Amino acid sequence: MDEVVGLFPTPFLIVGKLLDGGLVASCLEDALQSRKAANAQTGLLSHSEPVNPQTKPAYAQIARLIAPKLVEFGAVLFGERLAWTVKEMWVNVLETGGHQLIHTHANSFISGVIYLTPSHPSARTVFHKNIGGTNFIFRHAGPNVQMGPFNADKWQMPEVEPGAMVLFPSYLLHEAPVNKGGQRVTIAFNAIPNSLDSWGYRVNFA
Ligand SMILES: [Fe+2]
C-alpha cells in the first residue's frame, strides 16, 4: 500500500477553552489597566512589561492552568514528560490598524498565546516556515494550486473563542497582520524546561 509520511512535522497545540468566562473578563480588565509600553515599530500595538507570573495572582492562576499542557506538549517536542516553568508573561493590545512584525521568541522553548478577545479574521496570528536564506528558491503557486502542509509556507489561525490558548515551539516565526477589526487583546508567555539532557550532557535552565 502506498503511504505518504509527513516527515519532521512541527507540533502546534490549540486548546479551545483554557480560561473560563470569568477569568477572561478579569484578565481583560487587568490587561487594559496594566502599564503599557508602545511597540518599537508602531504606536497601535502596546505590550505590558514581561513579568514572572508568580508575581501576579491572576497570572499565577493562568500558569497553573497552562502547566499540564506544557508537560504534554513538551513530551511531544522532547520525548519525555519534563518539569516546565512559565518564566514570563505579558499582555499585547493591538488596536485597529496595528500589527505585530514577524518574530520568534529567544531564550525560550515553548511559547504560547491566550486570546482574551475575538480576533478579526484579518488579524489572526500567522505562522511561517523559515524565510530568507542565501539560496535561490523555486515555488509553484497560483489559482490552480491547492495548498497543503507540504507546499504552504504560512498558516493562519482558525477562529477561536476568547479563553483559547495555543502552544508552539519558540523558534516558529509568527506575526499579527494589520488588524482591520476592533481592539484585540492577548496574553503571551514563554516557558522553559528545568533542564535538557542528552546522554548525560545536561543543561540546566531553572
Ligand atoms: Fe510572539
JSON list of C-alpha atoms and ligand atoms in Angstrom, two decimals:
[
{"chain": "A", "resi": 1, "resn": "MET", "atom": "CA", "xyz": [0.00, 0.00, 0.00]},
{"chain": "A", "resi": 2, "resn": "ASP", "atom": "CA", "xyz": [1.30, 3.46, -0.87]},
{"chain": "A", "resi": 3, "resn": "GLU", "atom": "CA", "xyz": [1.82, 5.78, 2.05]},
{"chain": "A", "resi": 4, "resn": "VAL", "atom": "CA", "xyz": [2.81, 9.46, 2.27]},
{"chain": "A", "resi": 5, "resn": "VAL", "atom": "CA", "xyz": [4.70, 10.06, 5.51]},
{"chain": "A", "resi": 6, "resn": "GLY", "atom": "CA", "xyz": [4.81, 13.58, 6.99]},
{"chain": "A", "resi": 7, "resn": "LEU", "atom": "CA", "xyz": [8.49, 13.75, 7.94]},
{"chain": "A", "resi": 8, "resn": "PHE", "atom": "CA", "xyz": [9.63, 16.06, 10.74]},
{"chain": "A", "resi": 9, "resn": "PRO", "atom": "CA", "xyz": [6.36, 17.94, 11.29]},
{"chain": "A", "resi": 10, "resn": "THR", "atom": "CA", "xyz": [6.01, 20.94, 13.63]},
{"chain": "A", "resi": 11, "resn": "PRO", "atom": "CA", "xyz": [3.70, 20.39, 16.62]},
{"chain": "A", "resi": 12, "resn": "PHE", "atom": "CA", "xyz": [1.14, 23.11, 17.31]},
{"chain": "A", "resi": 13, "resn": "LEU", "atom": "CA", "xyz": [-1.49, 22.81, 20.05]},
{"chain": "A", "resi": 14, "resn": "ILE", "atom": "CA", "xyz": [-4.85, 24.61, 20.12]},
{"chain": "A", "resi": 15, "resn": "VAL", "atom": "CA", "xyz": [-6.68, 24.46, 23.45]},
{"chain": "A", "resi": 16, "resn": "GLY", "atom": "CA", "xyz": [-10.21, 25.65, 22.72]},
{"chain": "A", "resi": 17, "resn": "LYS", "atom": "CA", "xyz": [-11.05, 26.76, 26.24]},
{"chain": "A", "resi": 18, "resn": "LEU", "atom": "CA", "xyz": [-8.26, 27.22, 28.77]},
{"chain": "A", "resi": 19, "resn": "LEU", "atom": "CA", "xyz": [-9.84, 30.14, 30.67]},
{"chain": "A", "resi": 20, "resn": "ASP", "atom": "CA", "xyz": [-13.49, 30.29, 31.69]},
{"chain": "A", "resi": 21, "resn": "GLY", "atom": "CA", "xyz": [-15.58, 33.40, 31.03]},
{"chain": "A", "resi": 22, "resn": "GLY", "atom": "CA", "xyz": [-14.96, 34.88, 34.49]},
{"chain": "A", "resi": 23, "resn": "LEU", "atom": "CA", "xyz": [-11.19, 34.61, 34.22]},
{"chain": "A", "resi": 24, "resn": "VAL", "atom": "CA", "xyz": [-11.24, 36.02, 30.67]},
{"chain": "A", "resi": 25, "resn": "ALA", "atom": "CA", "xyz": [-13.23, 39.04, 31.90]},
{"chain": "A", "resi": 26, "resn": "SER", "atom": "CA", "xyz": [-10.97, 39.73, 34.90]},
{"chain": "A", "resi": 27, "resn": "CYS", "atom": "CA", "xyz": [-7.78, 39.27, 32.84]},
{"chain": "A", "resi": 28, "resn": "LEU", "atom": "CA", "xyz": [-9.11, 41.57, 30.14]},
{"chain": "A", "resi": 29, "resn": "GLU", "atom": "CA", "xyz": [-9.91, 44.30, 32.66]},
{"chain": "A", "resi": 30, "resn": "ASP", "atom": "CA", "xyz": [-6.49, 43.89, 34.24]},
{"chain": "A", "resi": 31, "resn": "ALA", "atom": "CA", "xyz": [-4.78, 43.83, 30.82]},
{"chain": "A", "resi": 32, "resn": "LEU", "atom": "CA", "xyz": [-6.27, 47.15, 29.80]},
{"chain": "A", "resi": 33, "resn": "GLN", "atom": "CA", "xyz": [-5.21, 48.76, 33.09]},
{"chain": "A", "resi": 34, "resn": "SER", "atom": "CA", "xyz": [-1.64, 47.38, 33.01]},
{"chain": "A", "resi": 35, "resn": "ARG", "atom": "CA", "xyz": [1.08, 49.88, 32.36]},
{"chain": "A", "resi": 36, "resn": "LYS", "atom": "CA", "xyz": [1.80, 49.65, 28.66]},
{"chain": "A", "resi": 37, "resn": "ALA", "atom": "CA", "xyz": [4.91, 50.28, 26.59]},
{"chain": "A", "resi": 38, "resn": "ALA", "atom": "CA", "xyz": [4.38, 51.17, 22.93]},
{"chain": "A", "resi": 39, "resn": "ASN", "atom": "CA", "xyz": [5.87, 48.73, 20.44]},
{"chain": "A", "resi": 40, "resn": "ALA", "atom": "CA", "xyz": [9.09, 49.97, 18.85]},
{"chain": "A", "resi": 41, "resn": "GLN", "atom": "CA", "xyz": [7.57, 49.82, 15.35]},
{"chain": "A", "resi": 42, "resn": "THR", "atom": "CA", "xyz": [4.01, 51.00, 15.82]},
{"chain": "A", "resi": 43, "resn": "GLY", "atom": "CA", "xyz": [2.00, 53.00, 18.34]},
{"chain": "A", "resi": 44, "resn": "LEU", "atom": "CA", "xyz": [-1.03, 50.83, 17.54]},
{"chain": "A", "resi": 45, "resn": "LEU", "atom": "CA", "xyz": [0.46, 47.88, 19.40]},
{"chain": "A", "resi": 46, "resn": "SER", "atom": "CA", "xyz": [1.35, 48.02, 23.07]},
{"chain": "A", "resi": 47, "resn": "HIS", "atom": "CA", "xyz": [2.78, 45.49, 25.50]},
{"chain": "A", "resi": 48, "resn": "SER", "atom": "CA", "xyz": [2.86, 45.27, 29.26]},
{"chain": "A", "resi": 49, "resn": "GLU", "atom": "CA", "xyz": [6.19, 44.57, 30.95]},
{"chain": "A", "resi": 50, "resn": "PRO", "atom": "CA", "xyz": [7.03, 40.84, 30.81]},
{"chain": "A", "resi": 51, "resn": "VAL", "atom": "CA", "xyz": [6.78, 39.59, 34.40]},
{"chain": "A", "resi": 52, "resn": "ASN", "atom": "CA", "xyz": [7.30, 36.35, 36.27]},
{"chain": "A", "resi": 53, "resn": "PRO", "atom": "CA", "xyz": [3.72, 35.02, 36.54]},
{"chain": "A", "resi": 54, "resn": "GLN", "atom": "CA", "xyz": [4.28, 34.25, 40.23]},
{"chain": "A", "resi": 55, "resn": "THR", "atom": "CA", "xyz": [4.36, 38.00, 40.92]},
{"chain": "A", "resi": 56, "resn": "LYS", "atom": "CA", "xyz": [0.71, 38.45, 39.96]},
{"chain": "A", "resi": 57, "resn": "PRO", "atom": "CA", "xyz": [-2.20, 36.31, 41.30]},
{"chain": "A", "resi": 58, "resn": "ALA", "atom": "CA", "xyz": [-4.16, 36.24, 38.01]},
{"chain": "A", "resi": 59, "resn": "TYR", "atom": "CA", "xyz": [-1.04, 35.24, 36.05]},
{"chain": "A", "resi": 60, "resn": "ALA", "atom": "CA", "xyz": [-0.16, 32.61, 38.67]},
{"chain": "A", "resi": 61, "resn": "GLN", "atom": "CA", "xyz": [-3.66, 31.15, 38.26]},
{"chain": "A", "resi": 62, "resn": "ILE", "atom": "CA", "xyz": [-3.21, 31.06, 34.47]},
{"chain": "A", "resi": 63, "resn": "ALA", "atom": "CA", "xyz": [0.24, 29.47, 34.85]},
{"chain": "A", "resi": 64, "resn": "ARG", "atom": "CA", "xyz": [-1.34, 26.65, 36.90]},
{"chain": "A", "resi": 65, "resn": "LEU", "atom": "CA", "xyz": [-3.82, 26.02, 34.08]},
{"chain": "A", "resi": 66, "resn": "ILE", "atom": "CA", "xyz": [-1.04, 26.06, 31.48]},
{"chain": "A", "resi": 67, "resn": "ALA", "atom": "CA", "xyz": [1.26, 23.72, 33.46]},
{"chain": "A", "resi": 68, "resn": "PRO", "atom": "CA", "xyz": [-0.21, 20.32, 32.46]},
{"chain": "A", "resi": 69, "resn": "LYS", "atom": "CA", "xyz": [-0.48, 21.42, 28.82]},
{"chain": "A", "resi": 70, "resn": "LEU", "atom": "CA", "xyz": [3.23, 22.33, 28.81]},
{"chain": "A", "resi": 71, "resn": "VAL", "atom": "CA", "xyz": [4.15, 18.89, 30.15]},
{"chain": "A", "resi": 72, "resn": "GLU", "atom": "CA", "xyz": [2.14, 17.14, 27.42]},
{"chain": "A", "resi": 73, "resn": "PHE", "atom": "CA", "xyz": [3.29, 19.44, 24.62]},
{"chain": "A", "resi": 74, "resn": "GLY", "atom": "CA", "xyz": [6.87, 19.24, 25.89]},
{"chain": "A", "resi": 75, "resn": "ALA", "atom": "CA", "xyz": [6.67, 15.44, 25.69]},
{"chain": "A", "resi": 76, "resn": "VAL", "atom": "CA", "xyz": [5.74, 15.78, 22.01]},
{"chain": "A", "resi": 77, "resn": "LEU", "atom": "CA", "xyz": [8.71, 18.13, 21.45]},
{"chain": "A", "resi": 78, "resn": "PHE", "atom": "CA", "xyz": [11.36, 16.32, 23.52]},
{"chain": "A", "resi": 79, "resn": "GLY", "atom": "CA", "xyz": [10.04, 12.79, 24.01]},
{"chain": "A", "resi": 80, "resn": "GLU", "atom": "CA", "xyz": [9.79, 12.95, 27.81]},
{"chain": "A", "resi": 81, "resn": "ARG", "atom": "CA", "xyz": [7.44, 14.48, 30.38]},
{"chain": "A", "resi": 82, "resn": "LEU", "atom": "CA", "xyz": [9.76, 17.17, 31.81]},
{"chain": "A", "resi": 83, "resn": "ALA", "atom": "CA", "xyz": [9.23, 19.82, 34.50]},
{"chain": "A", "resi": 84, "resn": "TRP", "atom": "CA", "xyz": [8.31, 23.14, 32.87]},
{"chain": "A", "resi": 85, "resn": "THR", "atom": "CA", "xyz": [8.23, 26.74, 34.11]},
{"chain": "A", "resi": 86, "resn": "VAL", "atom": "CA", "xyz": [6.43, 29.72, 32.58]},
{"chain": "A", "resi": 87, "resn": "LYS", "atom": "CA", "xyz": [9.20, 32.25, 33.02]},
{"chain": "A", "resi": 88, "resn": "GLU", "atom": "CA", "xyz": [7.47, 35.38, 31.72]},
{"chain": "A", "resi": 89, "resn": "MET", "atom": "CA", "xyz": [4.02, 36.53, 30.75]},
{"chain": "A", "resi": 90, "resn": "TRP", "atom": "CA", "xyz": [2.82, 39.78, 29.21]},
{"chain": "A", "resi": 91, "resn": "VAL", "atom": "CA", "xyz": [-0.16, 41.42, 27.55]},
{"chain": "A", "resi": 92, "resn": "ASN", "atom": "CA", "xyz": [-0.42, 42.63, 23.94]},
{"chain": "A", "resi": 93, "resn": "VAL", "atom": "CA", "xyz": [-3.07, 45.17, 22.96]},
{"chain": "A", "resi": 94, "resn": "LEU", "atom": "CA", "xyz": [-3.48, 45.50, 19.18]},
{"chain": "A", "resi": 95, "resn": "GLU", "atom": "CA", "xyz": [-5.62, 48.46, 18.13]},
{"chain": "A", "resi": 96, "resn": "THR", "atom": "CA", "xyz": [-7.44, 48.85, 14.81]},
{"chain": "A", "resi": 97, "resn": "GLY", "atom": "CA", "xyz": [-4.79, 49.33, 12.10]},
{"chain": "A", "resi": 98, "resn": "GLY", "atom": "CA", "xyz": [-2.00, 47.92, 14.26]},
{"chain": "A", "resi": 99, "resn": "HIS", "atom": "CA", "xyz": [0.18, 44.91, 13.51]},
{"chain": "A", "resi": 100, "resn": "GLN", "atom": "CA", "xyz": [2.97, 42.84, 15.05]},
{"chain": "A", "resi": 101, "resn": "LEU", "atom": "CA", "xyz": [6.01, 42.23, 12.84]},
{"chain": "A", "resi": 102, "resn": "ILE", "atom": "CA", "xyz": [7.22, 38.70, 12.17]},
{"chain": "A", "resi": 103, "resn": "HIS", "atom": "CA", "xyz": [9.38, 37.39, 15.02]},
{"chain": "A", "resi": 104, "resn": "THR", "atom": "CA", "xyz": [10.39, 34.41, 17.16]},
{"chain": "A", "resi": 105, "resn": "HIS", "atom": "CA", "xyz": [10.89, 34.20, 20.93]},
{"chain": "A", "resi": 106, "resn": "ALA", "atom": "CA", "xyz": [14.51, 33.87, 22.07]},
{"chain": "A", "resi": 107, "resn": "ASN", "atom": "CA", "xyz": [15.71, 32.08, 25.22]},
{"chain": "A", "resi": 108, "resn": "SER", "atom": "CA", "xyz": [12.53, 30.00, 25.33]},
{"chain": "A", "resi": 109, "resn": "PHE", "atom": "CA", "xyz": [11.40, 26.56, 24.15]},
{"chain": "A", "resi": 110, "resn": "ILE", "atom": "CA", "xyz": [7.61, 26.66, 24.25]},
{"chain": "A", "resi": 111, "resn": "SER", "atom": "CA", "xyz": [5.73, 29.91, 23.65]},
{"chain": "A", "resi": 112, "resn": "GLY", "atom": "CA", "xyz": [2.03, 30.48, 23.85]},
{"chain": "A", "resi": 113, "resn": "VAL", "atom": "CA", "xyz": [-0.77, 32.94, 23.26]},
{"chain": "A", "resi": 114, "resn": "ILE", "atom": "CA", "xyz": [-4.05, 33.21, 25.15]},
{"chain": "A", "resi": 115, "resn": "TYR", "atom": "CA", "xyz": [-6.79, 35.12, 23.33]},
{"chain": "A", "resi": 116, "resn": "LEU", "atom": "CA", "xyz": [-8.84, 37.43, 25.58]},
{"chain": "A", "resi": 117, "resn": "THR", "atom": "CA", "xyz": [-10.97, 38.98, 22.80]},
{"chain": "A", "resi": 118, "resn": "PRO", "atom": "CA", "xyz": [-12.14, 37.69, 19.43]},
{"chain": "A", "resi": 119, "resn": "SER", "atom": "CA", "xyz": [-9.64, 38.37, 16.64]},
{"chain": "A", "resi": 120, "resn": "HIS", "atom": "CA", "xyz": [-10.91, 39.93, 13.43]},
{"chain": "A", "resi": 121, "resn": "PRO", "atom": "CA", "xyz": [-10.12, 37.48, 10.56]},
{"chain": "A", "resi": 122, "resn": "SER", "atom": "CA", "xyz": [-7.54, 39.97, 9.22]},
{"chain": "A", "resi": 123, "resn": "ALA", "atom": "CA", "xyz": [-5.58, 39.89, 12.49]},
{"chain": "A", "resi": 124, "resn": "ARG", "atom": "CA", "xyz": [-5.48, 36.20, 13.27]},
{"chain": "A", "resi": 125, "resn": "THR", "atom": "CA", "xyz": [-1.93, 35.12, 14.07]},
{"chain": "A", "resi": 126, "resn": "VAL", "atom": "CA", "xyz": [0.02, 33.90, 11.02]},
{"chain": "A", "resi": 127, "resn": "PHE", "atom": "CA", "xyz": [2.78, 31.29, 11.44]},
{"chain": "A", "resi": 128, "resn": "HIS", "atom": "CA", "xyz": [5.57, 30.93, 8.85]},
{"chain": "A", "resi": 129, "resn": "LYS", "atom": "CA", "xyz": [8.07, 28.41, 7.68]},
{"chain": "A", "resi": 130, "resn": "ASN", "atom": "CA", "xyz": [11.59, 29.80, 7.79]},
{"chain": "A", "resi": 131, "resn": "ILE", "atom": "CA", "xyz": [12.05, 32.59, 5.27]},
{"chain": "A", "resi": 132, "resn": "GLY", "atom": "CA", "xyz": [15.10, 34.08, 3.65]},
{"chain": "A", "resi": 133, "resn": "GLY", "atom": "CA", "xyz": [18.47, 32.38, 3.47]},
{"chain": "A", "resi": 134, "resn": "THR", "atom": "CA", "xyz": [21.10, 32.63, 0.73]},
{"chain": "A", "resi": 135, "resn": "ASN", "atom": "CA", "xyz": [19.82, 30.08, -1.82]},
{"chain": "A", "resi": 136, "resn": "PHE", "atom": "CA", "xyz": [17.55, 30.83, -4.80]},
{"chain": "A", "resi": 137, "resn": "ILE", "atom": "CA", "xyz": [14.06, 29.42, -4.35]},
{"chain": "A", "resi": 138, "resn": "PHE", "atom": "CA", "xyz": [11.60, 27.84, -6.81]},
{"chain": "A", "resi": 139, "resn": "ARG", "atom": "CA", "xyz": [7.93, 27.63, -5.98]},
{"chain": "A", "resi": 140, "resn": "HIS", "atom": "CA", "xyz": [4.69, 26.61, -7.67]},
{"chain": "A", "resi": 141, "resn": "ALA", "atom": "CA", "xyz": [1.67, 28.73, -6.76]},
{"chain": "A", "resi": 142, "resn": "GLY", "atom": "CA", "xyz": [-1.44, 30.16, -8.34]},
{"chain": "A", "resi": 143, "resn": "PRO", "atom": "CA", "xyz": [-5.20, 29.70, -8.66]},
{"chain": "A", "resi": 144, "resn": "ASN", "atom": "CA", "xyz": [-4.88, 26.05, -9.72]},
{"chain": "A", "resi": 145, "resn": "VAL", "atom": "CA", "xyz": [-2.58, 25.11, -6.88]},
{"chain": "A", "resi": 146, "resn": "GLN", "atom": "CA", "xyz": [-4.05, 23.51, -3.82]},
{"chain": "A", "resi": 147, "resn": "MET", "atom": "CA", "xyz": [-2.07, 24.44, -0.70]},
{"chain": "A", "resi": 148, "resn": "GLY", "atom": "CA", "xyz": [-1.41, 21.84, 1.96]},
{"chain": "A", "resi": 149, "resn": "PRO", "atom": "CA", "xyz": [1.03, 21.05, 4.74]},
{"chain": "A", "resi": 150, "resn": "PHE", "atom": "CA", "xyz": [3.84, 20.19, 2.29]},
{"chain": "A", "resi": 151, "resn": "ASN", "atom": "CA", "xyz": [3.74, 23.23, -0.01]},
{"chain": "A", "resi": 152, "resn": "ALA", "atom": "CA", "xyz": [2.30, 26.02, 2.16]},
{"chain": "A", "resi": 153, "resn": "ASP", "atom": "CA", "xyz": [4.83, 28.47, 3.57]},
{"chain": "A", "resi": 154, "resn": "LYS", "atom": "CA", "xyz": [2.45, 30.05, 6.06]},
{"chain": "A", "resi": 155, "resn": "TRP", "atom": "CA", "xyz": [-0.63, 29.16, 8.08]},
{"chain": "A", "resi": 156, "resn": "GLN", "atom": "CA", "xyz": [-3.21, 31.40, 9.71]},
{"chain": "A", "resi": 157, "resn": "MET", "atom": "CA", "xyz": [-5.00, 30.62, 12.96]},
{"chain": "A", "resi": 158, "resn": "PRO", "atom": "CA", "xyz": [-8.61, 29.46, 12.63]},
{"chain": "A", "resi": 159, "resn": "GLU", "atom": "CA", "xyz": [-11.27, 31.34, 14.57]},
{"chain": "A", "resi": 160, "resn": "VAL", "atom": "CA", "xyz": [-11.04, 30.68, 18.30]},
{"chain": "A", "resi": 161, "resn": "GLU", "atom": "CA", "xyz": [-13.13, 31.94, 21.21]},
{"chain": "A", "resi": 162, "resn": "PRO", "atom": "CA", "xyz": [-11.83, 34.22, 23.99]},
{"chain": "A", "resi": 163, "resn": "GLY", "atom": "CA", "xyz": [-10.19, 31.94, 26.56]},
{"chain": "A", "resi": 164, "resn": "ALA", "atom": "CA", "xyz": [-8.49, 29.77, 23.93]},
{"chain": "A", "resi": 165, "resn": "MET", "atom": "CA", "xyz": [-4.75, 29.11, 24.04]},
{"chain": "A", "resi": 166, "resn": "VAL", "atom": "CA", "xyz": [-2.15, 27.97, 21.53]},
{"chain": "A", "resi": 167, "resn": "LEU", "atom": "CA", "xyz": [1.28, 26.46, 22.25]},
{"chain": "A", "resi": 168, "resn": "PHE", "atom": "CA", "xyz": [4.09, 26.32, 19.70]},
{"chain": "A", "resi": 169, "resn": "PRO", "atom": "CA", "xyz": [7.87, 25.82, 19.60]},
{"chain": "A", "resi": 170, "resn": "SER", "atom": "CA", "xyz": [9.51, 29.17, 20.35]},
{"chain": "A", "resi": 171, "resn": "TYR", "atom": "CA", "xyz": [11.57, 29.03, 17.14]},
{"chain": "A", "resi": 172, "resn": "LEU", "atom": "CA", "xyz": [8.43, 29.25, 14.98]},
{"chain": "A", "resi": 173, "resn": "LEU", "atom": "CA", "xyz": [8.15, 32.57, 13.11]},
{"chain": "A", "resi": 174, "resn": "HIS", "atom": "CA", "xyz": [4.84, 34.37, 13.63]},
{"chain": "A", "resi": 175, "resn": "GLU", "atom": "CA", "xyz": [3.16, 37.74, 13.17]},
{"chain": "A", "resi": 176, "resn": "ALA", "atom": "CA", "xyz": [-0.12, 39.54, 13.67]},
{"chain": "A", "resi": 177, "resn": "PRO", "atom": "CA", "xyz": [-1.15, 41.09, 10.32]},
{"chain": "A", "resi": 178, "resn": "VAL", "atom": "CA", "xyz": [-2.81, 44.52, 10.10]},
{"chain": "A", "resi": 179, "resn": "ASN", "atom": "CA", "xyz": [-5.90, 44.49, 12.29]},
{"chain": "A", "resi": 180, "resn": "LYS", "atom": "CA", "xyz": [-8.92, 45.65, 10.28]},
{"chain": "A", "resi": 181, "resn": "GLY", "atom": "CA", "xyz": [-11.27, 44.91, 13.18]},
{"chain": "A", "resi": 182, "resn": "GLY", "atom": "CA", "xyz": [-11.62, 46.08, 16.76]},
{"chain": "A", "resi": 183, "resn": "GLN", "atom": "CA", "xyz": [-9.18, 46.02, 19.65]},
{"chain": "A", "resi": 184, "resn": "ARG", "atom": "CA", "xyz": [-7.54, 42.60, 20.06]},
{"chain": "A", "resi": 185, "resn": "VAL", "atom": "CA", "xyz": [-6.06, 41.62, 23.40]},
{"chain": "A", "resi": 186, "resn": "THR", "atom": "CA", "xyz": [-3.84, 38.62, 24.07]},
{"chain": "A", "resi": 187, "resn": "ILE", "atom": "CA", "xyz": [-1.63, 37.29, 26.83]},
{"chain": "A", "resi": 188, "resn": "ALA", "atom": "CA", "xyz": [1.68, 35.82, 25.64]},
{"chain": "A", "resi": 189, "resn": "PHE", "atom": "CA", "xyz": [4.21, 33.74, 27.56]},
{"chain": "A", "resi": 190, "resn": "ASN", "atom": "CA", "xyz": [7.47, 31.82, 27.30]},
{"chain": "A", "resi": 191, "resn": "ALA", "atom": "CA", "xyz": [8.28, 28.55, 29.01]},
{"chain": "A", "resi": 192, "resn": "ILE", "atom": "CA", "xyz": [11.44, 26.54, 29.65]},
{"chain": "A", "resi": 193, "resn": "PRO", "atom": "CA", "xyz": [12.11, 23.02, 30.90]},
{"chain": "A", "resi": 194, "resn": "ASN", "atom": "CA", "xyz": [14.16, 22.77, 34.10]},
{"chain": "A", "resi": 195, "resn": "SER", "atom": "CA", "xyz": [16.86, 21.04, 32.07]},
{"chain": "A", "resi": 196, "resn": "LEU", "atom": "CA", "xyz": [17.63, 19.15, 28.87]},
{"chain": "A", "resi": 197, "resn": "ASP", "atom": "CA", "xyz": [19.84, 16.10, 28.97]},
{"chain": "A", "resi": 198, "resn": "SER", "atom": "CA", "xyz": [21.46, 14.36, 26.01]},
{"chain": "A", "resi": 199, "resn": "TRP", "atom": "CA", "xyz": [23.08, 11.14, 27.26]},
{"chain": "A", "resi": 200, "resn": "GLY", "atom": "CA", "xyz": [24.36, 12.86, 30.38]},
{"chain": "A", "resi": 201, "resn": "TYR", "atom": "CA", "xyz": [25.31, 16.16, 28.75]},
{"chain": "A", "resi": 202, "resn": "ARG", "atom": "CA", "xyz": [22.89, 18.25, 30.79]},
{"chain": "A", "resi": 203, "resn": "VAL", "atom": "CA", "xyz": [21.99, 21.94, 30.50]},
{"chain": "A", "resi": 204, "resn": "ASN", "atom": "CA", "xyz": [20.00, 23.43, 33.37]},
{"chain": "A", "resi": 205, "resn": "PHE", "atom": "CA", "xyz": [17.65, 26.32, 32.71]},
{"chain": "A", "resi": 206, "resn": "ALA", "atom": "CA", "xyz": [15.86, 26.70, 36.02]},
{"chain": "B", "resi": 1, "resn": "FE", "atom": "FE", "xyz": [5.21, 36.41, 19.58]}
]
